[in-house]
CSV table of C-alpha atoms in Angstrom, one decimal:
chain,number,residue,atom,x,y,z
A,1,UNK,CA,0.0,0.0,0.0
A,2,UNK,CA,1.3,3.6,-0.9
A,3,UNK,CA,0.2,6.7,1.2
A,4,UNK,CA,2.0,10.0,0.0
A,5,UNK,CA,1.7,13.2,2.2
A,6,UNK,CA,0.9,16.9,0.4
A,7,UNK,CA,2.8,18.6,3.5
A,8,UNK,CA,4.8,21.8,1.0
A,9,UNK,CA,5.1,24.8,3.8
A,10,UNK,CA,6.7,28.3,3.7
A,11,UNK,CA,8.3,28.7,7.6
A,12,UNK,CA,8.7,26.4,10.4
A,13,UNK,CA,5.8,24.7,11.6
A,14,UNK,CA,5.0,22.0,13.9
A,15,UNK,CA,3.1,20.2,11.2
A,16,UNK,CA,6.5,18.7,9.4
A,17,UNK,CA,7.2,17.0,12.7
A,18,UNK,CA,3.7,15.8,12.7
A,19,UNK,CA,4.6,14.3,9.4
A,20,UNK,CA,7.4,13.2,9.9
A,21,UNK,CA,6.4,11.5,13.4
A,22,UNK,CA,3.0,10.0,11.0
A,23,UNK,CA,5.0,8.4,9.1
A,24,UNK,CA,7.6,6.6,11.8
A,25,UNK,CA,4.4,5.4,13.9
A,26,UNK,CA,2.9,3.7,10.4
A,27,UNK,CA,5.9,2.6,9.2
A,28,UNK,CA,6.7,1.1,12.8
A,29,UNK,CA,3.4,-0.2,13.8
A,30,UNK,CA,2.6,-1.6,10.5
A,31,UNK,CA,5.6,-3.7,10.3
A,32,UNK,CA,6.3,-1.8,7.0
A,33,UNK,CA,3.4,-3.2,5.3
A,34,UNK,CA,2.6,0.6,4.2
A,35,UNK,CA,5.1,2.7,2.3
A,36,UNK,CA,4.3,6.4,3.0
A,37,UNK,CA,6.3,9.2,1.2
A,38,UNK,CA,6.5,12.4,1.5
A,39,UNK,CA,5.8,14.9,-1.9
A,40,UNK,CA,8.7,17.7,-2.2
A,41,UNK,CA,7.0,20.6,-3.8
A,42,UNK,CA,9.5,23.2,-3.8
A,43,UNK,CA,12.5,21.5,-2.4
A,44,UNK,CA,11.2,22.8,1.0
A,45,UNK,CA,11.8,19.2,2.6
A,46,UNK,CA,15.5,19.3,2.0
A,47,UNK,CA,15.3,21.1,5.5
A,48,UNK,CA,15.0,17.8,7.0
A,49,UNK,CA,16.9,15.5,4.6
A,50,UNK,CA,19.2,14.3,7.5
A,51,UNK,CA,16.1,13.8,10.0
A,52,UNK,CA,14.3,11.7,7.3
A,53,UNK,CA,17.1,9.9,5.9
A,54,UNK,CA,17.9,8.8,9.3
A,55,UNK,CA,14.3,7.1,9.5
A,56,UNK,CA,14.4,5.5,6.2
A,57,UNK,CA,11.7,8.3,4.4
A,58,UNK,CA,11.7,8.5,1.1
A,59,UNK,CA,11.1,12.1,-0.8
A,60,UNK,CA,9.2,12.4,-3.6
A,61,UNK,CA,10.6,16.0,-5.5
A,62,UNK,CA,7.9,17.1,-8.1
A,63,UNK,CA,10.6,18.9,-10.1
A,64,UNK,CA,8.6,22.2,-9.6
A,65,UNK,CA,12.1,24.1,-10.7
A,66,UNK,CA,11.5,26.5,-8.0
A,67,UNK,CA,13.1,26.3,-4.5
A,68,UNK,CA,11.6,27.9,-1.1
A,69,UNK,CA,15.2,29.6,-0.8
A,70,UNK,CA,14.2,31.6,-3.6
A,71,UNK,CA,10.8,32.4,-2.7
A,72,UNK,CA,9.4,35.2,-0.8
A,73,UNK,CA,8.0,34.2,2.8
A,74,UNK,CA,7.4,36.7,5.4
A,75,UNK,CA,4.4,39.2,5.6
A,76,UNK,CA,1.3,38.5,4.5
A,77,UNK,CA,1.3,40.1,0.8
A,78,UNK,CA,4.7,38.3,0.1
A,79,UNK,CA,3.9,34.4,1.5
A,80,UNK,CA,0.1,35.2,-1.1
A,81,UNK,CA,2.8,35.6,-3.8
A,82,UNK,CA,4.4,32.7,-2.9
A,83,UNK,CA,1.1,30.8,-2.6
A,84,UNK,CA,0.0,31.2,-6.0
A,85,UNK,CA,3.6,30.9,-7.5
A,86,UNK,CA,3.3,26.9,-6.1
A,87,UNK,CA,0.1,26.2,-6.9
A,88,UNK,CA,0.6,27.7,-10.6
A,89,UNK,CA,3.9,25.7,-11.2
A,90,UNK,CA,2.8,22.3,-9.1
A,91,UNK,CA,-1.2,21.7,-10.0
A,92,UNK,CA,-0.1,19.7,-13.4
A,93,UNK,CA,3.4,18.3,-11.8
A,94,UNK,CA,0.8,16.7,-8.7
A,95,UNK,CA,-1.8,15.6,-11.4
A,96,UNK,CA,0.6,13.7,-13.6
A,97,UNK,CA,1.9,11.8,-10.2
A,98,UNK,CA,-1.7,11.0,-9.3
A,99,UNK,CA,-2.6,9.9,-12.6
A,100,UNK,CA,1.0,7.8,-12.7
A,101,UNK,CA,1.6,6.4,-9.6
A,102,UNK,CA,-2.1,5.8,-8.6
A,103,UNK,CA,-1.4,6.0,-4.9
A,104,UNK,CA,-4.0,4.4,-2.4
A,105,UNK,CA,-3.8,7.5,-0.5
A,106,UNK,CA,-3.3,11.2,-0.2
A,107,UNK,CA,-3.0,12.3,3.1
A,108,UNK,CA,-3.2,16.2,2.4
A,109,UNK,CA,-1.9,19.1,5.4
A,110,UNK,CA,-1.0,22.2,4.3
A,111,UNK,CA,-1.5,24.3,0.9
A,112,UNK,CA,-4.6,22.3,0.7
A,113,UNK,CA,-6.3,24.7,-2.5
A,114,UNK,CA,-3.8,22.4,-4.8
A,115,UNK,CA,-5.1,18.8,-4.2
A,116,UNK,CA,-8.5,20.0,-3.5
A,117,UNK,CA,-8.9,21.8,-6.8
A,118,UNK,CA,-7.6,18.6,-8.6
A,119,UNK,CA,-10.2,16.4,-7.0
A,120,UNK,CA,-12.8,19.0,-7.9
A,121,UNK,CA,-11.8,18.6,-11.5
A,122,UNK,CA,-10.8,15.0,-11.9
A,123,UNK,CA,-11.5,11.5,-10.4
A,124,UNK,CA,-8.7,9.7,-9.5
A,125,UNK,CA,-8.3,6.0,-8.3
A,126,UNK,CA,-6.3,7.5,-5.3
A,127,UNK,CA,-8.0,8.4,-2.4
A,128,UNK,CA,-8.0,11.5,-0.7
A,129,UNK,CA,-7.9,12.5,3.0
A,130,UNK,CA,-7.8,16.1,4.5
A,131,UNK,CA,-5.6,16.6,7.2
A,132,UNK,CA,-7.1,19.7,9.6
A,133,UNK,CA,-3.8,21.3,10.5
A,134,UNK,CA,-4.2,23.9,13.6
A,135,UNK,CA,-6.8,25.7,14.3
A,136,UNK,CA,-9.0,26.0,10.7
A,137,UNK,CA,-9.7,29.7,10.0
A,138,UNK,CA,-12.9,29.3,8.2
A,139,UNK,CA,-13.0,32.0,5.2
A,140,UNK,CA,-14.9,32.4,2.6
A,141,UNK,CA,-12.9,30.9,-0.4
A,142,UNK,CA,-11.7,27.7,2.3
A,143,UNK,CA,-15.6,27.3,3.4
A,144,UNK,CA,-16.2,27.0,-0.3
A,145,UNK,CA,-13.6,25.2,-1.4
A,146,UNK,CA,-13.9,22.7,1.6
A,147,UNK,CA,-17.9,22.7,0.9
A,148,UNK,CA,-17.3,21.6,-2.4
A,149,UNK,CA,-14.4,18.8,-2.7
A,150,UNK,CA,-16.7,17.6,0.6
A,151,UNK,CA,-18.6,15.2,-2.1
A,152,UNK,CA,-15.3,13.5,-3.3
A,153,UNK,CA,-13.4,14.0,-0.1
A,154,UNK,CA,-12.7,10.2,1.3
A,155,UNK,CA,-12.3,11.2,5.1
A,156,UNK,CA,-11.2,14.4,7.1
A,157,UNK,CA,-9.1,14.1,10.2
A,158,UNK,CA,-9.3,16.5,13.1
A,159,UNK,CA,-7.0,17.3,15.9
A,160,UNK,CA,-8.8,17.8,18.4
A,161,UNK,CA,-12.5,17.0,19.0
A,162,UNK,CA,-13.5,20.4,19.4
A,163,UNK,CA,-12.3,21.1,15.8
A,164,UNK,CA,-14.6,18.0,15.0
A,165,UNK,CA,-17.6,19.9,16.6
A,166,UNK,CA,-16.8,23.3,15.1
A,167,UNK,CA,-16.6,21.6,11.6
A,168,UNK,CA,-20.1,20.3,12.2
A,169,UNK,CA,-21.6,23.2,13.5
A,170,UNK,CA,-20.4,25.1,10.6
A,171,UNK,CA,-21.6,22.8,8.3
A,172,UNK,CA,-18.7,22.8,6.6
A,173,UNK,CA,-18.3,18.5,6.8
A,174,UNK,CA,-20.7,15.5,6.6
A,175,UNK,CA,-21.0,13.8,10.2
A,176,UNK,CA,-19.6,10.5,8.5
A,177,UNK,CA,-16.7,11.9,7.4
A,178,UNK,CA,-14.9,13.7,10.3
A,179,UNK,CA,-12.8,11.7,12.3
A,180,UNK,CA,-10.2,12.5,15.6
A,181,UNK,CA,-7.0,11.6,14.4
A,182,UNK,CA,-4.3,13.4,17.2
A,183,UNK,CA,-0.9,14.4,16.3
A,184,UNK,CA,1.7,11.9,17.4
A,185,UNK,CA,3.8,14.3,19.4
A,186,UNK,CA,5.6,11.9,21.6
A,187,UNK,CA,8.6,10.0,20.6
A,188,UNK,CA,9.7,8.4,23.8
A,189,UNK,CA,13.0,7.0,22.6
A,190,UNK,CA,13.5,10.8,20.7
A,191,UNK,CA,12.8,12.9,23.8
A,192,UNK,CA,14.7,10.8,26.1
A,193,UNK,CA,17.8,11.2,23.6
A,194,UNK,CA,17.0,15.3,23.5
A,195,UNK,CA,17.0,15.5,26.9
A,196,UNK,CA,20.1,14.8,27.0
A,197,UNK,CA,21.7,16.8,25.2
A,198,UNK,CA,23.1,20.0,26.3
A,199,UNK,CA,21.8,24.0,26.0
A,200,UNK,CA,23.7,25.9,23.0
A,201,UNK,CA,27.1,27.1,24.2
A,202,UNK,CA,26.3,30.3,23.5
A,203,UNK,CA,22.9,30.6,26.0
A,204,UNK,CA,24.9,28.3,28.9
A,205,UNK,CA,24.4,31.3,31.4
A,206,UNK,CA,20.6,30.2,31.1
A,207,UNK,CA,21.1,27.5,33.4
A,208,UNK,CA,22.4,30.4,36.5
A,209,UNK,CA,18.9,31.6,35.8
A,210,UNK,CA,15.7,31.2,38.0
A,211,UNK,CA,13.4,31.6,34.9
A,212,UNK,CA,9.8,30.5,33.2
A,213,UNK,CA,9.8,29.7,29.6
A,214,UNK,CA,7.7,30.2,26.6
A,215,UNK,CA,8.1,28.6,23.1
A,216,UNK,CA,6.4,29.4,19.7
A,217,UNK,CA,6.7,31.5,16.4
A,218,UNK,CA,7.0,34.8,17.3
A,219,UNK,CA,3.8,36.1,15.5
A,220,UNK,CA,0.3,37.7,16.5
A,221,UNK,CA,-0.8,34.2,17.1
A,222,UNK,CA,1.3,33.8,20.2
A,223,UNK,CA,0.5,36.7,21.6
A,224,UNK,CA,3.7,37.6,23.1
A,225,UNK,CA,2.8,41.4,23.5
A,226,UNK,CA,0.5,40.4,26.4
A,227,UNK,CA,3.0,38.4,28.1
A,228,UNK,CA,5.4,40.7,27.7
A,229,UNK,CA,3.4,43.5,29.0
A,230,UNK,CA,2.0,41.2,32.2
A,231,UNK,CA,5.7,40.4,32.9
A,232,UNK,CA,6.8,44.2,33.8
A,233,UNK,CA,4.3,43.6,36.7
A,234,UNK,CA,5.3,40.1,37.5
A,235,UNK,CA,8.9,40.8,37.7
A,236,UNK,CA,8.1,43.4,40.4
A,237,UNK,CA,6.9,41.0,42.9
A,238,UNK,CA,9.5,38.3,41.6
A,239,UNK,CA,12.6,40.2,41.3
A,240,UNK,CA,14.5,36.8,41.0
A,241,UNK,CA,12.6,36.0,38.4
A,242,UNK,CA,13.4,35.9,34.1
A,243,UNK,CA,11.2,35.1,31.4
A,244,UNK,CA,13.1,33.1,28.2
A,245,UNK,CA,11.1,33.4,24.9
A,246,UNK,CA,12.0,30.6,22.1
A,247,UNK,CA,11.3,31.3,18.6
A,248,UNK,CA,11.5,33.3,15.6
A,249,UNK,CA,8.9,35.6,13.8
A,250,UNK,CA,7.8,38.5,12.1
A,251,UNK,CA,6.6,40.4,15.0
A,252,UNK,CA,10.6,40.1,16.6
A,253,UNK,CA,11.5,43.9,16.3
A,254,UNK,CA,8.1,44.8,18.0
A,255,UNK,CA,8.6,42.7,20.7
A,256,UNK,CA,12.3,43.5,21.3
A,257,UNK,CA,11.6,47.2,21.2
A,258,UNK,CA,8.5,46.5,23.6
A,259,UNK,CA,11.2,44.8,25.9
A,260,UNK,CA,13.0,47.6,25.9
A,261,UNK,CA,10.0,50.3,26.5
A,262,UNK,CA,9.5,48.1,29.4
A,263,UNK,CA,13.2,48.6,30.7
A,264,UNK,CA,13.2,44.5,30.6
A,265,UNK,CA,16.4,43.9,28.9
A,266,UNK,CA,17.8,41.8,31.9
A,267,UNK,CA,14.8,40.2,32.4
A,268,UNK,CA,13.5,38.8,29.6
A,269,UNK,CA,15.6,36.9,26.7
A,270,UNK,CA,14.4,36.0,23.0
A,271,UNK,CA,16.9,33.6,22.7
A,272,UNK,CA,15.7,32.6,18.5
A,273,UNK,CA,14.6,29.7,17.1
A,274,UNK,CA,16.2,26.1,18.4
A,275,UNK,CA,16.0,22.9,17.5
A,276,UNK,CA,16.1,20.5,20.2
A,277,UNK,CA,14.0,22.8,22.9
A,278,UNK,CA,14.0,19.9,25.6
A,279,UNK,CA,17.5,20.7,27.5
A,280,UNK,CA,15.7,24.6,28.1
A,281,UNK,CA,12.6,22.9,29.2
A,282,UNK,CA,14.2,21.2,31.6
A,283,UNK,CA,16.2,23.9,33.3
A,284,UNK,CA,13.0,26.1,33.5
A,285,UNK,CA,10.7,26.7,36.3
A,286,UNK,CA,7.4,25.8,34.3
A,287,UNK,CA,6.1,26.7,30.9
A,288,UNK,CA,4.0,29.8,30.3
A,289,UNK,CA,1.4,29.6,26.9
A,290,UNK,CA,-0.4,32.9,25.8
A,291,UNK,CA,-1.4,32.3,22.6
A,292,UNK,CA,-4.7,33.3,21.1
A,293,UNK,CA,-5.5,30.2,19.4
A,294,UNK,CA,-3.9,26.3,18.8
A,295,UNK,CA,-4.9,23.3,17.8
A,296,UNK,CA,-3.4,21.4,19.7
A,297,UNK,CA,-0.5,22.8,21.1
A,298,UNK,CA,2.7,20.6,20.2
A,299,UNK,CA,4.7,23.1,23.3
A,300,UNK,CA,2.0,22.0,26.0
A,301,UNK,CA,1.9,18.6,24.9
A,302,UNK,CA,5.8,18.5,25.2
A,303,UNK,CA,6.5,20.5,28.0
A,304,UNK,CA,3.6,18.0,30.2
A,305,UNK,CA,5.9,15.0,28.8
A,306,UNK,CA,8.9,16.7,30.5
A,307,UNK,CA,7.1,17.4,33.9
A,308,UNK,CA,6.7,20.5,33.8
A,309,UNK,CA,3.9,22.8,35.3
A,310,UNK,CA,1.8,24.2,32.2
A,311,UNK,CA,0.8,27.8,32.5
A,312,UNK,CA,-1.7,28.5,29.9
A,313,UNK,CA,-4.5,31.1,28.4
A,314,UNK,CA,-8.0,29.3,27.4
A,315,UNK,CA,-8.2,29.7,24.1
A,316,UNK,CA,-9.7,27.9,21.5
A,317,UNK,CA,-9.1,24.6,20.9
A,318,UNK,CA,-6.5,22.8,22.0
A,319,UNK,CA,-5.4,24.2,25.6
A,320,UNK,CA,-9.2,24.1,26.8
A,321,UNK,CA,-9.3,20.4,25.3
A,322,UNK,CA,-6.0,19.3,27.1
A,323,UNK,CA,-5.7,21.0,30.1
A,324,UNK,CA,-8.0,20.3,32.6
A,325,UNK,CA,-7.7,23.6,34.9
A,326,UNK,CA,-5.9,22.7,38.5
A,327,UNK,CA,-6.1,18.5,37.6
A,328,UNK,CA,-3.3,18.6,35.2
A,329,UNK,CA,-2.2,22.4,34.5
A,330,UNK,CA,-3.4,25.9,34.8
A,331,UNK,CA,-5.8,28.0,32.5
A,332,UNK,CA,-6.1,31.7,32.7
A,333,UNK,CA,-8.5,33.5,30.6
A,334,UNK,CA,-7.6,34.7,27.7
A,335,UNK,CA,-6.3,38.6,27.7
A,336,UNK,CA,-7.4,39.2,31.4
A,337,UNK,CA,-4.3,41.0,32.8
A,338,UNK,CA,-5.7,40.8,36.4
A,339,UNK,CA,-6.7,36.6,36.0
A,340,UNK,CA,-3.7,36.3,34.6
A,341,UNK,CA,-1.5,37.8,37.6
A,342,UNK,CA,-4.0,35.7,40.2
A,343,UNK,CA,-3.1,32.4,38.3
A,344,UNK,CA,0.7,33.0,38.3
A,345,UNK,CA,0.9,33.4,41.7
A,346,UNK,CA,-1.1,30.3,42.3
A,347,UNK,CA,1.1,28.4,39.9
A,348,UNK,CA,4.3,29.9,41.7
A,349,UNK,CA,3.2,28.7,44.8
A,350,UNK,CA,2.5,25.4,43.8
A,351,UNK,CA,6.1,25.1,42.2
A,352,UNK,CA,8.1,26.6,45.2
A,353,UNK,CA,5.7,24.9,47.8
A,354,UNK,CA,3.2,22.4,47.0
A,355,UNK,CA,5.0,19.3,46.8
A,356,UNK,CA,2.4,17.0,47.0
A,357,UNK,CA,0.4,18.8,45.0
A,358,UNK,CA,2.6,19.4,42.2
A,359,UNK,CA,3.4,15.4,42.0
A,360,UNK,CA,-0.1,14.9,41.2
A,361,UNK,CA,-0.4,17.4,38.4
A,362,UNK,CA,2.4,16.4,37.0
A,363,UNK,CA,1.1,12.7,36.6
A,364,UNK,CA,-1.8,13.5,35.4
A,365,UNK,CA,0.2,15.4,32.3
A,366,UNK,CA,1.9,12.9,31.8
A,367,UNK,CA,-1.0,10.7,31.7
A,368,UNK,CA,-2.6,12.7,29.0
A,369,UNK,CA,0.4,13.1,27.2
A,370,UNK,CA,-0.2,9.5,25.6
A,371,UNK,CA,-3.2,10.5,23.6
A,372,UNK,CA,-0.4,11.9,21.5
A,373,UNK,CA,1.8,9.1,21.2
A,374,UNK,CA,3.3,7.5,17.9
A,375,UNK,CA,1.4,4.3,19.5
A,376,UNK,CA,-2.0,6.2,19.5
A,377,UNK,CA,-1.9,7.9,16.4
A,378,UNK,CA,-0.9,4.3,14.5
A,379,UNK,CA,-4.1,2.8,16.5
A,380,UNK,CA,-5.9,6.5,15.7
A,381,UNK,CA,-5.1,6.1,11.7
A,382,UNK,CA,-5.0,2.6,10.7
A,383,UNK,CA,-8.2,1.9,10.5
A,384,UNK,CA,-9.0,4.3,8.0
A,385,UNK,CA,-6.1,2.8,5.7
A,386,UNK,CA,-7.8,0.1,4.1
């Protein structure tokens, strides 16, 4: 059986580990009885040659003659342009491959308009499944186009089942086709060997430091202005206390000049984008999430496999799904300066203090920590193989 993933992506997002981890749990689980590949649009998966070499993935490169080095990717205007340069120069290469290779499935994440507009205008003997990736932002032209290729869709997955329900209630999805599918975020032989390994060179002096740690893109989504702003008041009552910020993003001039508006220089670090995050997780006090929106949450997911205390705001849909407030994390709502301040200090106290306490949270993270195993999403997707 052949499964081929559309996965093509602009900037780092946790959706190529997704795939990539997707592919290890089938290819694990099913003994190799399915060979999965992954479709190289615009030479954007030579990023992670070594990673997928290492696990025995094979690439399929379109030949699309463009590569993402050349292409324009920040702002909003620029990543459009780059948008319509792939699906102009890969609609026909994707085709031909359908019509040639006649895979049993098409597992489709991200840049979705491109397979979707194919199996709008031709029937193919391959099967096609939509991946939801993060939180769907329902606009007009992806309501449409969703509405429509809904007829010759085979199955949608969702990552969360609160995505499930808002698909449904939008009527943008027949009942019988929407399906839970979670991400397989934890590779316990993976993490194990991260943790392991050491913090950059360069950022050692994080270790001296009594800090709280936040991880994501550093865009609106993240919402990094509100934690940056709430931490000017924080770091008054814990004067002992840094803040470390890992990621990289469009919004990264804004929030260093709002660090230094705030006269928070030595108090707060944007430390860029790494790729093994564990050995920082390890060293912090507990993680702190402010975003305004994921689906599920890869950071929170990962930071309760580590045993840490998760901090986060209640948005929509995977940190209310996930965290169960005081049983296996903290929730705050979203945007409320003053709930915000009252939650910290509740979480401080139970990391300095409650001992007892803490123990218990902290099992029951880790606990739900194995709905997004490699184990569970092979026992999630299989069935819908066949």
């Amino acid at each position: 059986m052949k499964v081929y993933y559309w996965s093509p992506f602009i900037s780092n997002v946790a959706t190529t580990s997704a795939v990539i981890n997707s592919i290890k749990s089938i290819k694990k689980f099913s003994k190799n009885k399915i060979n999965c590949k992954i479709l190289n649009v615009f030479k954007e998966w030579d990023y992670f040659k070594k990673e997928i070499d290492s696990y025995n993935i094979d690439l399929i490169d379109l030949k699309t003659s463009i590569d993402i080095k050349n292409l324009p990717t920040k702002g909003f205007i620029k990543s459009r342009i780059t948008y319509l340069i792939t699906y102009v120069l890969s609609i026909v290469k994707l085709h031909l491959l359908l019509k040639k290779n006649k895979p049993e499935f098409l597992i489709i994440h991200l840049i979705t308009s491109i397979p979707l507009s194919l199996l709008i205008l031709f029937n193919y003997e391959t099967k096609f499944i939509l991946r939801v990736s993060g939180y769907p932002k329902l606009n007009f032209w992806r309501s449409i186009l969703w509405k429509i290729a809904n007829k010759k869709l085979y199955k949608i997955f969702c990552p969360t089942i609160l995505t499930q329900k808002l698909l449904l209630r939008k009527k943008v999805f027949k009942k019988e086709k929407l399906f839970v599918v979670r991400d397989p975020i934890i590779d316990v032989k993976d993490i194990s060997k991260k943790r392991k390994d050491k913090i950059d060179h360069q950022f050692n002096w994080i270790k001296d430091k009594n800090y709280i740690l936040s991880i994501g893109r550093l865009s609106k989504q993240k919402n990094y202005k509100f934690l940056i702003k709430n931490f000017a008041n924080i770091s008054k009552k814990y004067p002992n206390l840094d803040l470390v910020i890992i990621g990289e993003g469009e919004e990264k001039k804004k929030l260093k000049d709002l660090i230094k508006i705030n006269n928070l220089e030595k108090k707060i670090f944007l430390v860029g984008k790494k790729k093994n995050i564990y050995p920082y997780l390890s060293n912090a006090l507990f993680f702190v999430l402010t975003s305004d929106w994921e689906d599920p949450g890869f950071v929170i997911i990962e930071s309760m496999f580590t045993r840490k205390i998760i901090f986060s705001s209640n948005c929509k849909n995977g940190p209310i799904e996930i965290i169960d407030d005081h049983h296996n994390g903290f929730l705050y709502e979203r945007n409320d300066q003053k709930d915000f301040e009252n939650k910290f200090d509740l979480v401080m106290k139970i990391v300095s203090l409650g001992k007892k306490e803490k123990k218990q949270i902290l099992y029951s993270a880790i606990k739900k920590t194995k709905l997004f195993s490699l184990f569970n999403h092979y026992k999630d997707i299989s069935p819908h193989l066949n």
